[in-house]
Amino acid sequence: MKVLITGGAGYIGSHTAVELLESGYDIVIVDDFSNSSPEAIENIKKITNKDFSFYKCDINSKDALSAVFSHEKIEAVIHFAAYKAVGESCRLPIKYYSNNISGTINLLDVMNEYGCKKIVFSSSATVYGEPEENPMTEDFPLHPFNPYGTTKYIIEEILRDLYRADNEWGISILRYFNPIGAHHSGLIGERPNGIPNNIMPYICLVAKKKLEKLSVFGNDYPTRDGTGVRDYIHVVDLAKGHLKALEYIADKGICDSINLGTGCGYSVLELVNAFSRVNNVEVPYVITERRPGDLAEYYADPSKAEKVLGWKAELGIEDMVKSSWKFISNQQF
Ligand code: UFG
């Protein structure tokens, strides 16, 4: 089966590409390198010792996407290509609505044109907004509260409408919790671009002494140590979830949303301490004000993924912090 991966040079896309190649799929990657680099493409080939087609292509160009579909016999798509910085989405909402939503509409249009009706969509737990309780199940109400999250929600709605109109479509909507970690080779991972917003890249740059100290955003939340609790999931586990999602939709019409998380929450301080202990490196930190828009605590109920996909996260927090550090240790800044 030939699978198109949009945004395949990015953090989650590159790990998914490796897992697909290692499981015998043919892949085609499109990426515009707006938040990634050609090195990731080379490293996917190096890890797997396999070749594949790559197109430098912006999904906002329908002509460019059509050209890919006319050259390759694409049978399914895993769609990652999107802007993803929450803070930037609040400052530049139009940039996010335009790129994420229009790009997806182009893609769906071209897929329809070529009779390709299988898609795995990269959504986010952020579509739930503030949960009334934990763990979060897929039937929780959807209340995103920033433009980035709203783009994911709107695309989910578009996909649900598409399926209602034509139930030949096989659609898997994956709601990720907090992906961290890197491939065990140390060759692909999350490479921070400027000063990171997310916690793991920030911790790594502090450990590497490129940043002075981590700001822990608030220690007065109603959590076990007062700092925010999240469901961190190893990116390799997450990538494997995409293979299972592809198999799930391969031979049937369906549109289903599925959480990908571990079901286990860690606080900011627990994460920092695990990183220091496992990697034997210091991470100086200071407690600061809460970051506006942050929630105290949320984690997944991952039981639907186990039931319908036969998928379960396997790697623990130690693998996550170890592999993140291995990748960043190899990088030049
Ligand atoms: N945090 C710090 N200091 C930092 C960065 C983060 O203390 O420098 C804390 C946050 O307050 C939070 C936790 O670390 O408690 C995790 O923060 P991240 O920014 O890493 O992740 P978020 O949970 O805010 O958001 C992430 C992704 C979003 C996605 C969401 C899905 O960034 O894209 O998970 O639930 F939508």
Short mmCIF file of N, CA and C and ligand atoms in Angstrom, two decimals, residues 84 86 124-126 148 176-179 196-200 202 214-218 221 227-230 232 268 291 294-296 298, ligand 1:
data_model
loop_
_atom_site.label_atom_id
_atom_site.label_comp_id
_atom_site.label_asym_id
_atom_site.label_seq_id
_atom_site.Cartn_x
_atom_site.Cartn_y
_atom_site.Cartn_z
N LYS A 84 1.49 24.68 14.32
CA LYS A 84 1.10 24.07 15.60
C LYS A 84 1.44 24.87 16.85
N VAL A 86 0.63 27.21 19.67
CA VAL A 86 -0.59 27.76 20.26
C VAL A 86 -0.49 29.29 20.41
N SER A 124 -5.79 16.72 18.05
CA SER A 124 -5.11 17.00 19.32
C SER A 124 -6.12 16.97 20.46
N ALA A 125 -5.63 16.59 21.63
CA ALA A 125 -6.48 16.61 22.82
C ALA A 125 -6.95 18.02 23.14
N THR A 126 -6.30 19.00 22.54
CA THR A 126 -6.68 20.38 22.78
C THR A 126 -8.11 20.66 22.29
N TYR A 148 -5.38 27.65 17.28
CA TYR A 148 -4.78 26.38 16.84
C TYR A 148 -5.75 25.22 17.10
N TYR A 176 -4.06 13.46 19.86
CA TYR A 176 -2.81 13.22 20.60
C TYR A 176 -2.82 13.96 21.94
N PHE A 177 -2.23 13.34 22.93
CA PHE A 177 -1.96 14.06 24.17
C PHE A 177 -0.58 14.73 24.01
N ASN A 178 0.37 14.61 24.92
CA ASN A 178 1.60 15.40 24.78
C ASN A 178 2.79 14.57 24.30
N PRO A 179 3.06 14.58 23.00
CA PRO A 179 4.17 13.77 22.48
C PRO A 179 5.54 14.33 22.87
N PRO A 196 11.92 27.44 22.58
CA PRO A 196 10.77 26.53 22.55
C PRO A 196 9.62 27.00 23.43
N ASN A 197 8.42 26.64 23.05
CA ASN A 197 7.23 26.86 23.89
C ASN A 197 6.94 25.63 24.73
N ASN A 198 7.18 24.47 24.14
CA ASN A 198 6.81 23.22 24.82
C ASN A 198 7.90 22.79 25.79
N ILE A 199 7.46 22.02 26.77
CA ILE A 199 8.36 21.78 27.89
C ILE A 199 9.59 20.93 27.56
N MET A 200 9.42 19.85 26.80
CA MET A 200 10.57 18.96 26.63
C MET A 200 11.72 19.61 25.85
N TYR A 202 12.38 22.65 25.78
CA TYR A 202 12.95 23.67 26.69
C TYR A 202 13.90 23.01 27.70
N LEU A 214 14.86 26.65 33.30
CA LEU A 214 13.45 26.42 32.94
C LEU A 214 12.57 27.27 33.84
N SER A 215 11.54 27.91 33.27
CA SER A 215 10.50 28.52 34.10
C SER A 215 9.40 27.49 34.27
N VAL A 216 9.13 27.13 35.50
CA VAL A 216 8.01 26.22 35.77
C VAL A 216 6.79 27.11 35.96
N PHE A 217 5.82 26.98 35.06
CA PHE A 217 4.71 27.93 35.03
C PHE A 217 3.66 27.60 36.10
N GLY A 218 3.93 28.01 37.32
CA GLY A 218 2.95 27.88 38.40
C GLY A 218 3.15 26.62 39.23
N TYR A 221 -1.29 24.96 41.31
CA TYR A 221 -2.44 24.26 40.72
C TYR A 221 -2.92 23.17 41.69
N THR A 227 2.24 21.64 40.32
CA THR A 227 2.59 21.99 38.93
C THR A 227 1.67 21.22 37.96
N GLY A 228 1.61 21.69 36.73
CA GLY A 228 0.68 21.15 35.74
C GLY A 228 0.94 19.68 35.43
N VAL A 229 -0.14 18.94 35.24
CA VAL A 229 -0.02 17.50 34.94
C VAL A 229 -0.50 17.23 33.51
N ARG A 230 0.33 16.47 32.76
CA ARG A 230 -0.02 16.13 31.37
C ARG A 230 0.24 14.65 31.12
N TYR A 232 2.11 12.59 28.95
CA TYR A 232 3.21 12.57 27.98
C TYR A 232 3.25 11.20 27.32
N VAL A 268 5.00 18.69 35.96
CA VAL A 268 6.21 19.33 35.41
C VAL A 268 7.43 18.92 36.25
N ARG A 291 1.17 30.20 33.16
CA ARG A 291 1.10 30.68 31.78
C ARG A 291 -0.39 30.81 31.42
N ASP A 294 -3.14 27.88 30.31
CA ASP A 294 -2.78 26.50 30.71
C ASP A 294 -3.84 25.89 31.62
N LEU A 295 -4.03 24.60 31.49
CA LEU A 295 -4.95 23.88 32.37
C LEU A 295 -4.14 23.17 33.45
N ALA A 296 -4.80 22.90 34.58
CA ALA A 296 -4.09 22.25 35.69
C ALA A 296 -3.66 20.84 35.31
N TYR A 298 -4.66 17.23 32.71
CA TYR A 298 -5.52 16.37 31.91
C TYR A 298 -4.74 15.17 31.39
N1 UFG B 1 5.54 24.27 31.04
C1 UFG B 1 6.40 24.89 31.91
N2 UFG B 1 7.43 25.60 31.40
C2 UFG B 1 7.67 25.71 30.07
C3 UFG B 1 6.79 25.06 29.17
C4 UFG B 1 5.72 24.36 29.70
O1 UFG B 1 6.22 24.81 33.13
O2 UFG B 1 8.64 26.39 29.67
C5 UFG B 1 4.44 23.45 31.58
C6 UFG B 1 3.05 23.91 31.16
O3 UFG B 1 2.58 24.89 32.06
C7 UFG B 1 2.27 22.61 31.18
C8 UFG B 1 3.29 21.55 30.79
O4 UFG B 1 4.56 22.14 31.03
O5 UFG B 1 1.85 22.33 32.50
C9 UFG B 1 3.22 21.15 29.33
O6 UFG B 1 3.29 22.30 28.50
P1 UFG B 1 3.57 22.20 26.92
O7 UFG B 1 3.66 23.60 26.40
O8 UFG B 1 4.70 21.29 26.65
O9 UFG B 1 2.26 21.47 26.37
P2 UFG B 1 0.71 21.90 26.48
O10 UFG B 1 0.06 20.86 27.33
O11 UFG B 1 0.53 23.31 26.83
O12 UFG B 1 0.24 21.78 24.96
C10 UFG B 1 0.55 20.66 24.17
C11 UFG B 1 0.85 21.09 22.75
C12 UFG B 1 -0.36 21.60 22.07
C13 UFG B 1 -1.45 20.63 22.15
C14 UFG B 1 -1.69 20.19 23.55
C15 UFG B 1 -2.62 19.01 23.49
O13 UFG B 1 1.79 22.13 22.75
O14 UFG B 1 -0.06 21.76 20.70
O15 UFG B 1 -0.48 19.76 24.18
O16 UFG B 1 -3.16 18.72 24.67
F1 UFG B 1 -2.58 21.18 21.66
#
